[in-house]
Backbone as a chain_set.jsonl record, in Angstrom:
{"seq": "XXXXXXXXXXXXXXXXXXXXXXXXXXXXXXXXXXXXXXXXXXXXXXXXXXXXXXXXXXXXXXXX", "coords": {"N": [[-48.69, 220.693, -32.092], [-46.174, 219.024, -31.59], [-43.092, 219.103, -29.54], [-41.053, 217.676, -30.994], [-41.837, 217.604, -33.501], [-41.828, 220.365, -34.109], [-39.241, 220.583, -34.072], [-38.759, 218.975, -36.394], [-39.923, 220.845, -38.244], [-38.738, 222.851, -38.205], [-35.802, 221.967, -39.586], [-34.563, 220.313, -38.484], [-32.659, 217.415, -38.031], [-32.856, 213.797, -37.479], [-30.817, 211.903, -35.942], [-28.854, 209.295, -35.291], [-26.348, 208.068, -35.843], [-24.025, 209.883, -35.888], [-24.531, 211.332, -33.472], [-25.801, 210.642, -30.392], [-29.044, 209.536, -30.591], [-29.721, 212.051, -31.269], [-31.326, 215.001, -32.332], [-30.671, 217.288, -34.689], [-28.768, 220.181, -36.574], [-27.565, 222.294, -38.532], [-26.221, 225.438, -38.822], [-26.166, 228.468, -40.817], [-23.479, 229.816, -40.402], [-22.187, 227.533, -39.838], [-22.337, 226.545, -37.285], [-23.097, 223.675, -35.322], [-26.523, 222.369, -33.766], [-27.804, 221.002, -31.308], [-30.803, 218.802, -30.356], [-31.191, 216.652, -27.782], [-33.341, 213.989, -26.088], [-33.842, 213.843, -22.371], [-33.129, 211.949, -19.451], [-35.159, 211.959, -17.586], [-38.898, 212.391, -18.06], [-40.22, 214.518, -20.406], [-37.801, 216.099, -20.264], [-35.386, 218.02, -21.765], [-32.276, 218.333, -23.674], [-30.315, 221.03, -24.697], [-27.614, 221.817, -26.944], [-25.384, 224.015, -28.272], [-22.24, 224.103, -30.418], [-19.179, 224.453, -32.154], [-18.165, 223.317, -35.377], [-15.642, 222.182, -34.742], [-16.737, 220.785, -32.371], [-16.626, 222.374, -29.926], [-18.143, 223.153, -27.32], [-20.388, 225.897, -27.01], [-22.8, 226.909, -25.836], [-25.004, 225.135, -23.367], [-27.888, 223.761, -22.292], [-30.554, 222.312, -19.915], [-33.673, 221.897, -19.916], [-37.117, 221.303, -19.072], [-40.002, 220.421, -20.72], [-43.526, 221.388, -20.401]], "CA": [[-47.639, 220.333, -32.842], [-45.322, 218.663, -30.878], [-41.806, 219.446, -29.805], [-40.246, 216.987, -32.005], [-42.419, 217.933, -34.726], [-41.329, 221.24, -34.35], [-37.775, 220.42, -34.332], [-38.357, 218.553, -38.026], [-40.415, 221.963, -39.218], [-37.278, 223.763, -38.309], [-34.911, 221.721, -40.475], [-33.951, 219.454, -37.522], [-33.228, 215.915, -38.549], [-32.512, 212.754, -36.472], [-29.118, 211.352, -36.087], [-28.327, 208.386, -34.416], [-25.048, 207.616, -36.314], [-23.063, 210.941, -35.311], [-24.681, 211.825, -32.445], [-26.407, 210.15, -29.42], [-30.074, 209.508, -30.551], [-30.385, 213.607, -31.152], [-31.841, 216.229, -33.216], [-29.272, 217.973, -35.319], [-29.173, 221.087, -37.486], [-26.126, 222.986, -38.725], [-26.619, 226.729, -39.438], [-25.337, 229.209, -41.841], [-22.361, 229.801, -39.741], [-21.178, 226.492, -39.258], [-22.59, 225.642, -35.657], [-24.449, 222.502, -34.886], [-27.3, 222.905, -32.989], [-28.382, 219.301, -30.859], [-31.45, 218.556, -29.19], [-31.537, 215.283, -26.802], [-34.168, 213.881, -24.985], [-33.052, 213.776, -21.269], [-33.543, 210.649, -18.759], [-36.646, 212.353, -17.137], [-39.884, 212.72, -18.655], [-40.403, 215.95, -20.729], [-36.684, 216.897, -20.176], [-34.385, 217.963, -22.971], [-31.224, 218.821, -23.335], [-29.772, 221.521, -25.957], [-26.389, 222.28, -27.128], [-24.73, 224.747, -29.381], [-21.364, 223.837, -30.408], [-18.416, 224.608, -33.398], [-17.966, 222.292, -36.071], [-14.915, 220.64, -33.506], [-17.178, 219.929, -31.103], [-16.164, 223.207, -28.834], [-19.526, 223.698, -26.877], [-21.03, 227.351, -26.686], [-23.852, 226.96, -24.988], [-25.316, 224.045, -22.828], [-29.11, 223.853, -21.56], [-31.284, 221.423, -20.002], [-35.037, 222.192, -19.857], [-38.253, 220.638, -19.089], [-41.372, 221.284, -21.565], [-44.673, 221.359, -19.75]], "C": [[-46.897, 219.779, -31.59], [-43.916, 219.383, -30.614], [-40.844, 218.767, -30.919], [-40.963, 217.053, -33.326], [-42.222, 219.793, -34.95], [-40.018, 221.69, -35.05], [-37.727, 220.276, -36.371], [-38.793, 219.646, -38.68], [-39.218, 222.875, -39.11], [-35.936, 223.471, -39.15], [-34.147, 220.673, -39.473], [-33.893, 218.27, -38.135], [-32.327, 215.013, -37.594], [-31.293, 212.039, -36.801], [-28.598, 210.452, -35.238], [-26.957, 207.746, -34.46], [-23.852, 208.534, -35.376], [-23.381, 211.195, -34.089], [-25.512, 210.497, -31.598], [-27.902, 210.65, -29.47], [-30.154, 211.276, -30.498], [-30.826, 213.988, -32.382], [-30.932, 217.13, -33.567], [-29.535, 219.029, -36.287], [-27.48, 221.87, -37.601], [-26.749, 224.381, -39.277], [-25.709, 227.511, -40.184], [-24.044, 229.564, -41.54], [-21.533, 228.555, -39.513], [-21.443, 225.656, -37.799], [-23.523, 224.955, -35.705], [-25.375, 222.851, -33.428], [-28.02, 221.422, -32.722], [-29.303, 219.654, -29.991], [-31.752, 216.99, -28.893], [-32.37, 215.036, -26.009], [-33.275, 213.461, -23.286], [-33.233, 212.392, -20.392], [-34.805, 211.094, -18.235], [-37.336, 212.438, -17.995], [-40.136, 214.067, -19.231], [-38.741, 216.795, -20.814], [-35.914, 216.727, -21.573], [-33.39, 218.546, -22.811], [-30.766, 219.605, -24.876], [-28.218, 222.009, -25.997], [-26.046, 222.666, -28.777], [-23.125, 224.312, -29.763], [-20.573, 224.075, -32.178], [-18.303, 223.085, -34.01], [-16.698, 221.053, -35.654], [-15.429, 220.578, -32.752], [-17.093, 221.085, -29.854], [-17.541, 223.533, -28.595], [-19.567, 225.247, -26.656], [-21.622, 227.52, -26.145], [-24.438, 225.413, -24.948], [-26.671, 224.207, -22.239], [-29.966, 222.72, -21.329], [-32.295, 222.037, -19.434], [-36.201, 221.037, -19.764], [-39.548, 221.303, -19.588], [-42.563, 220.639, -20.755], [-45.856, 220.597, -20.679]], "O": [[-47.208, 220.293, -30.516], [-43.57, 220.234, -31.434], [-40.009, 219.39, -31.575], [-40.467, 216.407, -34.249], [-42.533, 220.321, -36.018], [-39.713, 222.499, -35.927], [-37.142, 220.923, -37.24], [-38.267, 219.779, -39.785], [-38.866, 223.585, -40.051], [-35.115, 224.35, -39.411], [-33.048, 220.263, -39.846], [-34.87, 217.896, -38.783], [-31.294, 215.406, -37.052], [-30.942, 211.684, -37.926], [-27.825, 210.871, -34.376], [-26.444, 207.094, -33.55], [-23.082, 208.112, -34.514], [-22.386, 211.331, -33.377], [-25.786, 209.466, -32.212], [-28.284, 211.646, -28.855], [-30.745, 211.727, -29.517], [-30.687, 213.305, -33.397], [-30.379, 217.787, -32.685], [-30.573, 218.873, -36.929], [-26.555, 221.864, -36.79], [-27.676, 224.383, -40.086], [-24.51, 227.229, -40.186], [-23.325, 229.651, -42.535], [-20.384, 228.567, -39.071], [-20.972, 224.602, -37.371], [-24.657, 225.305, -36.032], [-25.008, 223.401, -32.39], [-28.633, 220.788, -33.582], [-29.124, 220.456, -29.075], [-32.417, 216.259, -29.627], [-32.386, 215.768, -25.02], [-32.21, 212.846, -23.238], [-33.668, 211.564, -21.193], [-35.707, 210.336, -18.59], [-36.753, 212.594, -19.068], [-40.293, 214.907, -18.346], [-38.583, 217.896, -21.341], [-35.821, 215.721, -22.277], [-33.325, 219.349, -21.879], [-30.823, 219.019, -25.958], [-27.732, 222.569, -25.015], [-26.241, 222.117, -29.861], [-22.726, 224.115, -28.616], [-21.226, 223.911, -33.209], [-18.334, 222.02, -33.393], [-16.615, 219.854, -35.919], [-14.72, 220.198, -31.821], [-17.507, 220.691, -28.764], [-18.181, 224.123, -29.464], [-18.618, 225.745, -26.049], [-21.372, 228.535, -25.494], [-24.45, 224.629, -25.897], [-26.574, 225.096, -21.393], [-30.246, 222.036, -22.314], [-32.051, 222.752, -18.461], [-36.101, 219.978, -20.384], [-40.074, 222.324, -19.147], [-42.536, 219.438, -20.485], [-46.999, 220.471, -20.241]]}, "num_chains": 1, "name": "protein.A"}
């Protein structure tokens, strides 16, 4: 299973209208979780934020 397939299986949807080509999911507490491909190959960015777009967590990681 690819990382993208894992996101889909976890309930993420691709949203290029409201976010810049990102996989997005809102949890039961109303927090928004975003995964977005980075500039380098295998690089991904993750952001968790409130519905008012206040960032709680932001991480960049590389898939092997």
